[in-house]
Short mmCIF file of C-alpha atoms in Angstrom, two decimals:
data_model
loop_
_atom_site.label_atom_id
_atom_site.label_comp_id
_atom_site.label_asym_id
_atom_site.label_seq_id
_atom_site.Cartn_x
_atom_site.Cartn_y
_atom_site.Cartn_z
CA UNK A 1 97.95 88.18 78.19
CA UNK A 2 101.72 87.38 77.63
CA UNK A 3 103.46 86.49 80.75
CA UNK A 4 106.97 88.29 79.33
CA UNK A 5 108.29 91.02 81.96
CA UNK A 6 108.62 93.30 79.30
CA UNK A 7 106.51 93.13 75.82
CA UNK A 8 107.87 94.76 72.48
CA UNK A 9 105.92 95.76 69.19
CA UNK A 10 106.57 98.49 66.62
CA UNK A 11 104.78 100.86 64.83
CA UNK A 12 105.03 101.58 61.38
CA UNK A 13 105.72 105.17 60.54
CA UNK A 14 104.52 107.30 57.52
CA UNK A 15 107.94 107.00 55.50
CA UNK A 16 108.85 103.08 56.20
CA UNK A 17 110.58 103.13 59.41
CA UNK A 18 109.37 101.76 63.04
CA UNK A 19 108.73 103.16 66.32
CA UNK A 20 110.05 100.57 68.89
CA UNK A 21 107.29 99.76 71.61
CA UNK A 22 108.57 98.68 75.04
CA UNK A 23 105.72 97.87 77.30
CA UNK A 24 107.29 97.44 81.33
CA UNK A 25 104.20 94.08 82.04
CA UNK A 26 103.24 93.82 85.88
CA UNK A 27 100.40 95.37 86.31
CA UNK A 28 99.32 93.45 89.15
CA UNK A 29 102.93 94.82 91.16
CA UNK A 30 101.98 98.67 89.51
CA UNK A 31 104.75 97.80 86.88
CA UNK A 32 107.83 97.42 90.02
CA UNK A 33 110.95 96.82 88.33
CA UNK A 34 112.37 93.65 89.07
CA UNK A 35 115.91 91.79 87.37
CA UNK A 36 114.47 90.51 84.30
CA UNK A 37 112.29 93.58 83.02
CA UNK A 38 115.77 95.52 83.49
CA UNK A 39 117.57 92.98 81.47
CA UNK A 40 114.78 92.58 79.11
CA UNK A 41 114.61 96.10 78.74
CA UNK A 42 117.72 97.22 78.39
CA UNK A 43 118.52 94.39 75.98
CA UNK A 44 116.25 95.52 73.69
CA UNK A 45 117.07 99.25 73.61
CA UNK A 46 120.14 97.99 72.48
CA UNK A 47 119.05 96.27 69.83
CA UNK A 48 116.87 98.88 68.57
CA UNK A 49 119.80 101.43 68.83
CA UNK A 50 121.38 99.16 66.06
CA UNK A 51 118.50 99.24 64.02
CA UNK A 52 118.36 101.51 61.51
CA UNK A 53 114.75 100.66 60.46
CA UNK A 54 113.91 101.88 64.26
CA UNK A 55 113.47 105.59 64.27
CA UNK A 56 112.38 105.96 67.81
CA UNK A 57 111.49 104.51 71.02
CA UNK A 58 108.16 104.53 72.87
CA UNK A 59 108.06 103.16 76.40
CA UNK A 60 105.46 102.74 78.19
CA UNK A 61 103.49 100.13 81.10
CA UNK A 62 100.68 97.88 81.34
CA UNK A 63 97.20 98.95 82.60
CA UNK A 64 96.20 102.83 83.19
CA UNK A 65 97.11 102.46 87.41
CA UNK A 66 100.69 102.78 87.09
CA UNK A 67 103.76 103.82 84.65
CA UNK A 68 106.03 102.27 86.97
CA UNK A 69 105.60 102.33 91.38
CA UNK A 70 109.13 101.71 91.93
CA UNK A 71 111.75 98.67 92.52
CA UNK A 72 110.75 95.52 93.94
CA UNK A 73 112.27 96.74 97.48
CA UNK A 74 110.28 93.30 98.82
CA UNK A 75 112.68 91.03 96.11
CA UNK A 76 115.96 93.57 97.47
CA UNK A 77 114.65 92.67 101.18
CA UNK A 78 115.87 89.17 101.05
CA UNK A 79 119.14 90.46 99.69
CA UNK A 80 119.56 93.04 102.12
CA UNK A 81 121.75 92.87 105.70
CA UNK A 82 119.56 93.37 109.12
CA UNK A 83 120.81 95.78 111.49
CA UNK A 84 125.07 94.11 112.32
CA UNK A 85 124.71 91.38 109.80
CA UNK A 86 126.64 90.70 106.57
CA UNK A 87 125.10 90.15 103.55
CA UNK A 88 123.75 87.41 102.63
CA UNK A 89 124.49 87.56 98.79
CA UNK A 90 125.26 90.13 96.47
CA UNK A 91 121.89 90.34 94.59
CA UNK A 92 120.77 93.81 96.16
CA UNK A 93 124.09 95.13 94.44
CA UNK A 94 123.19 93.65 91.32
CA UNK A 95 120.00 95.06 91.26
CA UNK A 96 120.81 98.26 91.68
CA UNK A 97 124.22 98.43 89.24
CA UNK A 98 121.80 96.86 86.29
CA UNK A 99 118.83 99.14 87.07
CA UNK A 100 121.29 102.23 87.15
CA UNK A 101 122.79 101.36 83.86
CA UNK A 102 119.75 101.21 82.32
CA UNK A 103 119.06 104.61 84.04
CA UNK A 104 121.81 106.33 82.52
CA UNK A 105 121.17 104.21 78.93
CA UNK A 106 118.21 106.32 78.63
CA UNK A 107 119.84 109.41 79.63
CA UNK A 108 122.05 109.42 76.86
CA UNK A 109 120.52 107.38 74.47
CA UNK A 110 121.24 108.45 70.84
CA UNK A 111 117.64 108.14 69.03
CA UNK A 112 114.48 109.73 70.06
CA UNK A 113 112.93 108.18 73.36
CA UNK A 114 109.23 109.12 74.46
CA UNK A 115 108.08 107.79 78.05
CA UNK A 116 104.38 107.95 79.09
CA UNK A 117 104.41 109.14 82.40
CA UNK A 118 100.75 108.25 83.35
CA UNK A 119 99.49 106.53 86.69
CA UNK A 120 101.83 106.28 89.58
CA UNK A 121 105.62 106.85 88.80
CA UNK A 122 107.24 106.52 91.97
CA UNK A 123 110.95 105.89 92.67
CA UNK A 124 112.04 103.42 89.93
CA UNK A 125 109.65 104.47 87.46
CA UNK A 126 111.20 108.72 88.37
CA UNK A 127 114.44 107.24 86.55
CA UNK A 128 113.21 105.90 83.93
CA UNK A 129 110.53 108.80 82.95
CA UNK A 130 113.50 111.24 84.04
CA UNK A 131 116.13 109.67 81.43
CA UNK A 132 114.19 110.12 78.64
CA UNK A 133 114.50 113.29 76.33
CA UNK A 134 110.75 113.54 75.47
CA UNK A 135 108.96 113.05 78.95
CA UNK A 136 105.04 113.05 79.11
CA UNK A 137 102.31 113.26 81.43
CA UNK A 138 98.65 112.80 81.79
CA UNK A 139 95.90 113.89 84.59
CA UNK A 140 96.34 110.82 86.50
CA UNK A 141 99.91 111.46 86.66
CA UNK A 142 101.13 110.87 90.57
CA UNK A 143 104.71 111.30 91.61
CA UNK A 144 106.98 110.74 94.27
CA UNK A 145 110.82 110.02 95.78
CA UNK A 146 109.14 108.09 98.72
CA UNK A 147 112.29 106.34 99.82
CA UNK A 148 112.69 108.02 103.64
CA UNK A 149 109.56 105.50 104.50
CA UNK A 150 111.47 102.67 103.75
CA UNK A 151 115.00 103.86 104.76
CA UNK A 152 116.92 104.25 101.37
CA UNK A 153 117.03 107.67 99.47
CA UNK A 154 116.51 109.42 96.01
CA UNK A 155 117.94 107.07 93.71
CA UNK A 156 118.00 106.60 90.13
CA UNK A 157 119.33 109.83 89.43
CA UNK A 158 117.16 111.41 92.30
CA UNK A 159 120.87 113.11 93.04
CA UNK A 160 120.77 114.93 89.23
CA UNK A 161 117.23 115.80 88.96
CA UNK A 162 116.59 116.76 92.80
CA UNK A 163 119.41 119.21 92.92
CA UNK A 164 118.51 120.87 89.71
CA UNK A 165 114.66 122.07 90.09
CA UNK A 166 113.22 125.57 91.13
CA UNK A 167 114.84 126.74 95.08
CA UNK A 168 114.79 124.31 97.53
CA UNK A 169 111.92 122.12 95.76
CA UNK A 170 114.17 119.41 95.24
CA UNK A 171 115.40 118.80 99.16
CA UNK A 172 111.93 119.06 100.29
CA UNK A 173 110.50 116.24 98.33
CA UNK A 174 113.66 114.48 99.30
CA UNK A 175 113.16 114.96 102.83
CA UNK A 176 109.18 114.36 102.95
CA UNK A 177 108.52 112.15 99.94
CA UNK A 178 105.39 114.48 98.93
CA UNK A 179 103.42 113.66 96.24
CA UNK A 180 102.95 115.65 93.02
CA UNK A 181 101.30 115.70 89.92
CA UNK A 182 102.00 116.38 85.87
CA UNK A 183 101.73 120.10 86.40
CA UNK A 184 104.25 119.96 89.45
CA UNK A 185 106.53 117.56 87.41
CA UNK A 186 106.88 120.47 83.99
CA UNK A 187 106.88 123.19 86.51
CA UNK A 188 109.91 121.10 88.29
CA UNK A 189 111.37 120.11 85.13
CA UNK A 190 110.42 116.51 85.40
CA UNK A 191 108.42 116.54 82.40
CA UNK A 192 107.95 118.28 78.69
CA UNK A 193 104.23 117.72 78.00
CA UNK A 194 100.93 117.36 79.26
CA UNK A 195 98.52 115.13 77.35
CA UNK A 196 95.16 113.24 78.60
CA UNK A 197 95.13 110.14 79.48
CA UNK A 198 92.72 109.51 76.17
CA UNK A 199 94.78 111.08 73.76
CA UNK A 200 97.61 108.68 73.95
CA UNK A 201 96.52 106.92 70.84
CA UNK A 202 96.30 109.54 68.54
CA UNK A 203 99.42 110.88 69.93
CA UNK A 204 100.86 107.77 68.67
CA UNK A 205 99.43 107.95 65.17
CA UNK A 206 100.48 112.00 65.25
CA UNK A 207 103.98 110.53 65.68
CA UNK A 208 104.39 107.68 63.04
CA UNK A 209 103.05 110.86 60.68
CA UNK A 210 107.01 112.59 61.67
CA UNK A 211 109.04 112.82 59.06
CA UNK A 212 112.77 113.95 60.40
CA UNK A 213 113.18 111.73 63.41
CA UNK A 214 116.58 113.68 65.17
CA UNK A 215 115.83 114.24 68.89
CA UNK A 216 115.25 117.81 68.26
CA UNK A 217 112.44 117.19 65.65
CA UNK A 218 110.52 114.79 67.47
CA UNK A 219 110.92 116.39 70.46
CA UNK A 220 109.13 119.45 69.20
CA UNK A 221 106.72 117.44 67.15
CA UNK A 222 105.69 115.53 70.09
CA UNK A 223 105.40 118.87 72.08
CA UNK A 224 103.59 120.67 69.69
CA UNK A 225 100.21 118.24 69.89
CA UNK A 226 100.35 118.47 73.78
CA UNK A 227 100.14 122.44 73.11
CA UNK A 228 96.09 122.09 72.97
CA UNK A 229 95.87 120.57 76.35
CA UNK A 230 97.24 122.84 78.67
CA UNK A 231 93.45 124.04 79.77
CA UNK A 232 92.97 120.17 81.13
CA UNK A 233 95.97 119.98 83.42
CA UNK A 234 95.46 119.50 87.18
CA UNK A 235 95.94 122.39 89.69
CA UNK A 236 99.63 123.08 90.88
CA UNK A 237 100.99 122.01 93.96
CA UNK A 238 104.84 123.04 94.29
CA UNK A 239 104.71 126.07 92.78
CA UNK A 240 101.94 127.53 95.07
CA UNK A 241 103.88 126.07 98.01
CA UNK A 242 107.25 127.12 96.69
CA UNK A 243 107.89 130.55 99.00
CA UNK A 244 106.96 127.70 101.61
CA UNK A 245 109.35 125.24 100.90
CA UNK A 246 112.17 128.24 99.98
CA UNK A 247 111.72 128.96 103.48
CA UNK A 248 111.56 126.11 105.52
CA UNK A 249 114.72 124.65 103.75
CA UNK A 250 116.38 127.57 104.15
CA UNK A 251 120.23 127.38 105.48
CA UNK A 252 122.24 123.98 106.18
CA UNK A 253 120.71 123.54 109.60
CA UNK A 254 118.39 120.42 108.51
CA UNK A 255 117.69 119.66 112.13
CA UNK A 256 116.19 123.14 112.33
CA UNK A 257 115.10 122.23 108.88
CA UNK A 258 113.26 119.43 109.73
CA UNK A 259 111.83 120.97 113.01
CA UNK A 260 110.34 123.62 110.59
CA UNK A 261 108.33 121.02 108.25
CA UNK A 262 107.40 118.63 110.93
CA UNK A 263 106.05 121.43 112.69
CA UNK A 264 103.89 122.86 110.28
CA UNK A 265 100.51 123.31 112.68
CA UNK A 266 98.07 124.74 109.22
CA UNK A 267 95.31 123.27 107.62
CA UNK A 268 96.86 122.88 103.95
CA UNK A 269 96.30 119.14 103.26
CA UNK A 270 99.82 118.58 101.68
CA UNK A 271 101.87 120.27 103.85
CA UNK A 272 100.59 118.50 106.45
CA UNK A 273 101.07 115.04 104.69
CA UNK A 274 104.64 116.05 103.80
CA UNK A 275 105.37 116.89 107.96
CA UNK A 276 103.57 113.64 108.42
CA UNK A 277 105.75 111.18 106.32
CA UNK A 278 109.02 113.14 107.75
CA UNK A 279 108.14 112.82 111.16
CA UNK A 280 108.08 108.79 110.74
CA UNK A 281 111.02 108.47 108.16
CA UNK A 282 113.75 106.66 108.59
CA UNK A 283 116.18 109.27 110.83
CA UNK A 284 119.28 108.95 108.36
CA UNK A 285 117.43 109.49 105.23
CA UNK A 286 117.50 113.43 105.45
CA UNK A 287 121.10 113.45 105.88
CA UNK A 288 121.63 111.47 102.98
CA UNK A 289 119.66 113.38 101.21
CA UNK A 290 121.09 116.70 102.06
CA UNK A 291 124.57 115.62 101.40
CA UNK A 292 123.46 113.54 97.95
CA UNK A 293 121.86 116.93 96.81
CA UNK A 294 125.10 119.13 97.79
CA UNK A 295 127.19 116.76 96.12
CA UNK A 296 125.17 116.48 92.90
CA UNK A 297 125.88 120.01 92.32
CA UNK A 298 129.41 119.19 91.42
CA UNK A 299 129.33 115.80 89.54
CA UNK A 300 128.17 115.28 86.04
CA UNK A 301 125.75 112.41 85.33
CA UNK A 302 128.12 109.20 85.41
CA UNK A 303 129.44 110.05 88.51
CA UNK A 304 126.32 110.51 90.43
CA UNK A 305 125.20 107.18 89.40
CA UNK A 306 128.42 106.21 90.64
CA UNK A 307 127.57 107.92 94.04
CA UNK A 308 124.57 106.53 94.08
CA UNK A 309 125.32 102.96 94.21
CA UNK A 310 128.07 103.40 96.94
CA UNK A 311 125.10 104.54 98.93
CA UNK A 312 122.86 101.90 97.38
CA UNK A 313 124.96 99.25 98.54
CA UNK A 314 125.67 100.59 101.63
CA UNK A 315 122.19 101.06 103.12
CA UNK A 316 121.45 97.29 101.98
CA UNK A 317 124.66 96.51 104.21
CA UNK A 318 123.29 98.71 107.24
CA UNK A 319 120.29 97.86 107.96
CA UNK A 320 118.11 101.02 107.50
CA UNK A 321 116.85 99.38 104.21
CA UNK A 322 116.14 95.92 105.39
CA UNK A 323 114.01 97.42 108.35
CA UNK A 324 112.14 100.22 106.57
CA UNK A 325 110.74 97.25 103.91
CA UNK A 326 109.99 94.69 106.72
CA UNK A 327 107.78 97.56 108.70
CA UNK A 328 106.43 98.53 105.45
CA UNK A 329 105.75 95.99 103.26
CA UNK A 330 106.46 92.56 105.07
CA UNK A 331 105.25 92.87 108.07
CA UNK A 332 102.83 95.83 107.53
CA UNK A 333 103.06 96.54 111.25
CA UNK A 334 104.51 100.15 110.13
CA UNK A 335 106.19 100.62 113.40
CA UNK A 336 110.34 100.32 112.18
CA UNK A 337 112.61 100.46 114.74
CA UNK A 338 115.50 102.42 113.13
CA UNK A 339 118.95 102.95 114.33
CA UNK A 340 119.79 105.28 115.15
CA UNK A 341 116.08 106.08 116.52
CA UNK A 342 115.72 109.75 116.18
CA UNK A 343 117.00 113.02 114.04
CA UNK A 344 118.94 113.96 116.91
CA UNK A 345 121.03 110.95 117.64
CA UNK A 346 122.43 110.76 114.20
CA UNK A 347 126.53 111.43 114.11
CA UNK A 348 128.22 112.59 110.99
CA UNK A 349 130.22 108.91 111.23
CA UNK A 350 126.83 107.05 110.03
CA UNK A 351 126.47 109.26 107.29
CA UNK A 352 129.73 109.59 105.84
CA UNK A 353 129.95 105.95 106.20
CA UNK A 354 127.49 105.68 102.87
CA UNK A 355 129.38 107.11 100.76
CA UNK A 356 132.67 104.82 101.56
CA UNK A 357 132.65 102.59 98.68
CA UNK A 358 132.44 99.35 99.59
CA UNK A 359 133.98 97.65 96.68
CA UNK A 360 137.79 97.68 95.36
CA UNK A 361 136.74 98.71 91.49
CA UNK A 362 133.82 100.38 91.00
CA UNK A 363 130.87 98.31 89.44
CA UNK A 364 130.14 101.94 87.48
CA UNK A 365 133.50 103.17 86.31
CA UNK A 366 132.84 102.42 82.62
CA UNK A 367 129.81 104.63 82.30
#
């Protein structure tokens, strides 16, 4: 097996051209995104763009477990300021300007992109399957915007595609990092296509057969051989739920907000995982998230990257960050002792304090 972080290969296509292969190669870390797959990544979209003998882009990860679990929060821990320290370098905010400008490469990348969306695609892996104009998923497909557990919020674009699904879907999943699967993720408008898990070969060869390669032709000619599948997708989650979540994230209130999912007292499984993973979040994630979302409404997609990594920055300068990982993942005592310590204590100061920017130019403006 190659050791590369990321591994490239074509396909040839029915009329001569290619289909670039990008293959994200950690299995053993569920595909995290770390530096050099960015760079390696990136690099190489840029190449193919260039390439006229490249018609499209497939991208997809190692193994069958995971697309892609996330960053390598563990690598940003080191990086990362404890609760009244400085930072000790600036590699958190150069992991997170590289892995948003790869984010928004793929938004508005100019030749078709396809990203297979199967296996865990948490955090990270969201923006990158989120970018892409022809977005699929399988039955193992299991998503998430876990970041209150570790103290950080919806990045990579969480701000764009959060604020844009059905009601309040997108605050909830902010605010309780739920889990959801491929049906969720088309009904939420995460995805365009459902296709097994087994299919994904002959969707390939069903794709090298194309022969107009604009983004509107593949898109529909990848879409219409996921159109005999729809009888194998797994049961909805949000949308059965979504009167639920319209109503506990009703109004601006989000302590009474969060009073109302914490205190769900029923016997649906999810719900009660959702009030669960609230309940122990990290106390200023919510109100980022509730501001990020409100101010997503109003900013087009360069400038919520930019957002983004003002607030990226900042909770690696704060201490929220560093804490949630150690409890989480370093330690594994799961018993972070956050500051402030509870819903209630938090002042509009700490909040608006994340979205100061930190630096004199912004590391984003030329996007």
């Amino acid at each position: 097996m190659s050791d590369l972080p990321v591994i490239f290969e074509t396909l040839a296509t029915a009329d001569g051209k290619h289909i670039g292969v990008a293959r994200l190669n950690a299995e053993k870390s569920l595909n995290a995104l770390n530096l050099p797959m960015i760079d390696a990544l990136h690099a190489q979209l840029q190449r193919w763009e260039q390439d006229d003998a490249i018609a499209a882009v497939w991208l997809e990860a190692a193994g069958e477990k995971a697309f892609c679990a996330g960053g390598d929060v563990v690598a940003l821990h080191a990086g990362s300021a404890a609760y009244g320290e400085q930072l000790p370098d600036d590699s958190a905010q150069t992991f997170f300007e590289r892995e948003y400008r790869l984010d928004h490469y793929l938004h508005v990348y100019p030749k078709p992109l396809i990203v297979w969306g199967s296996g865990i695609v948490m955090g990270g892996g969201m923006g990158l399957l989120c970018g892409a104009p022809v977005r699929l998923v399988t039955e193992t497909t299991r998503m998430a915007m876990p970041e209150i557990t570790i103290g950080l919020f919806p990045d990579v674009g969480g701000s764009y595609f959060l604020s844009r699904t059905p009601g309040r879907a997108g605050l909830f999943l902010g605010l309780t990092g739920a889990q959801f699967n491929g049906t969720d993720a088309l009904y939420l408008g995460f995805a365009d296509g459902f296709v097994p898990q087994a299919e994904k070969a002959a969707l390939q060869h069903h794709l090298c057969a194309a022969k107009d390669w604009s983004k509107d032709a593949v898109f529909q000619h990848v879409l219409g051989f996921c159109n005999g599948f729809s009888d194998q997708q797994p049961a909805a989650q949000i949308e059965p739920h979504q009167a639920h979540i319209d109503s506990v994230c009703s109004g601006d209130n989000l302590l009474a907000t969060i009073d109302a999912i914490t205190g769900y007292d029923g016997d649906d499984v999810w719900l009660q995982k959702a009030a669960k993973t609230l309940a122990r979040g990290c106390p200023v994630t919510p109100f980022l998230v509730q501001k990020q979302l409100q101010k997503a409404c109003e900013l087009d997609l360069a400038d919520v990257f930019r957002m983004e990594l003002t607030m990226a920055v900042n909770s690696a300068r704060f201490g929220h960050f560093k804490e949630g990982v150690r409890a989480l993942l370093i330690d594994k005592d799961r018993s972070p002792h956050w500051t402030p310590a509870t819903f209630a204590e938090v002042q509009s100061a700490h909040i608006d304090a994340f979205f100061e920017a930190p630096f004199s130019v912004h590391p984003l403006a030329d996007l």
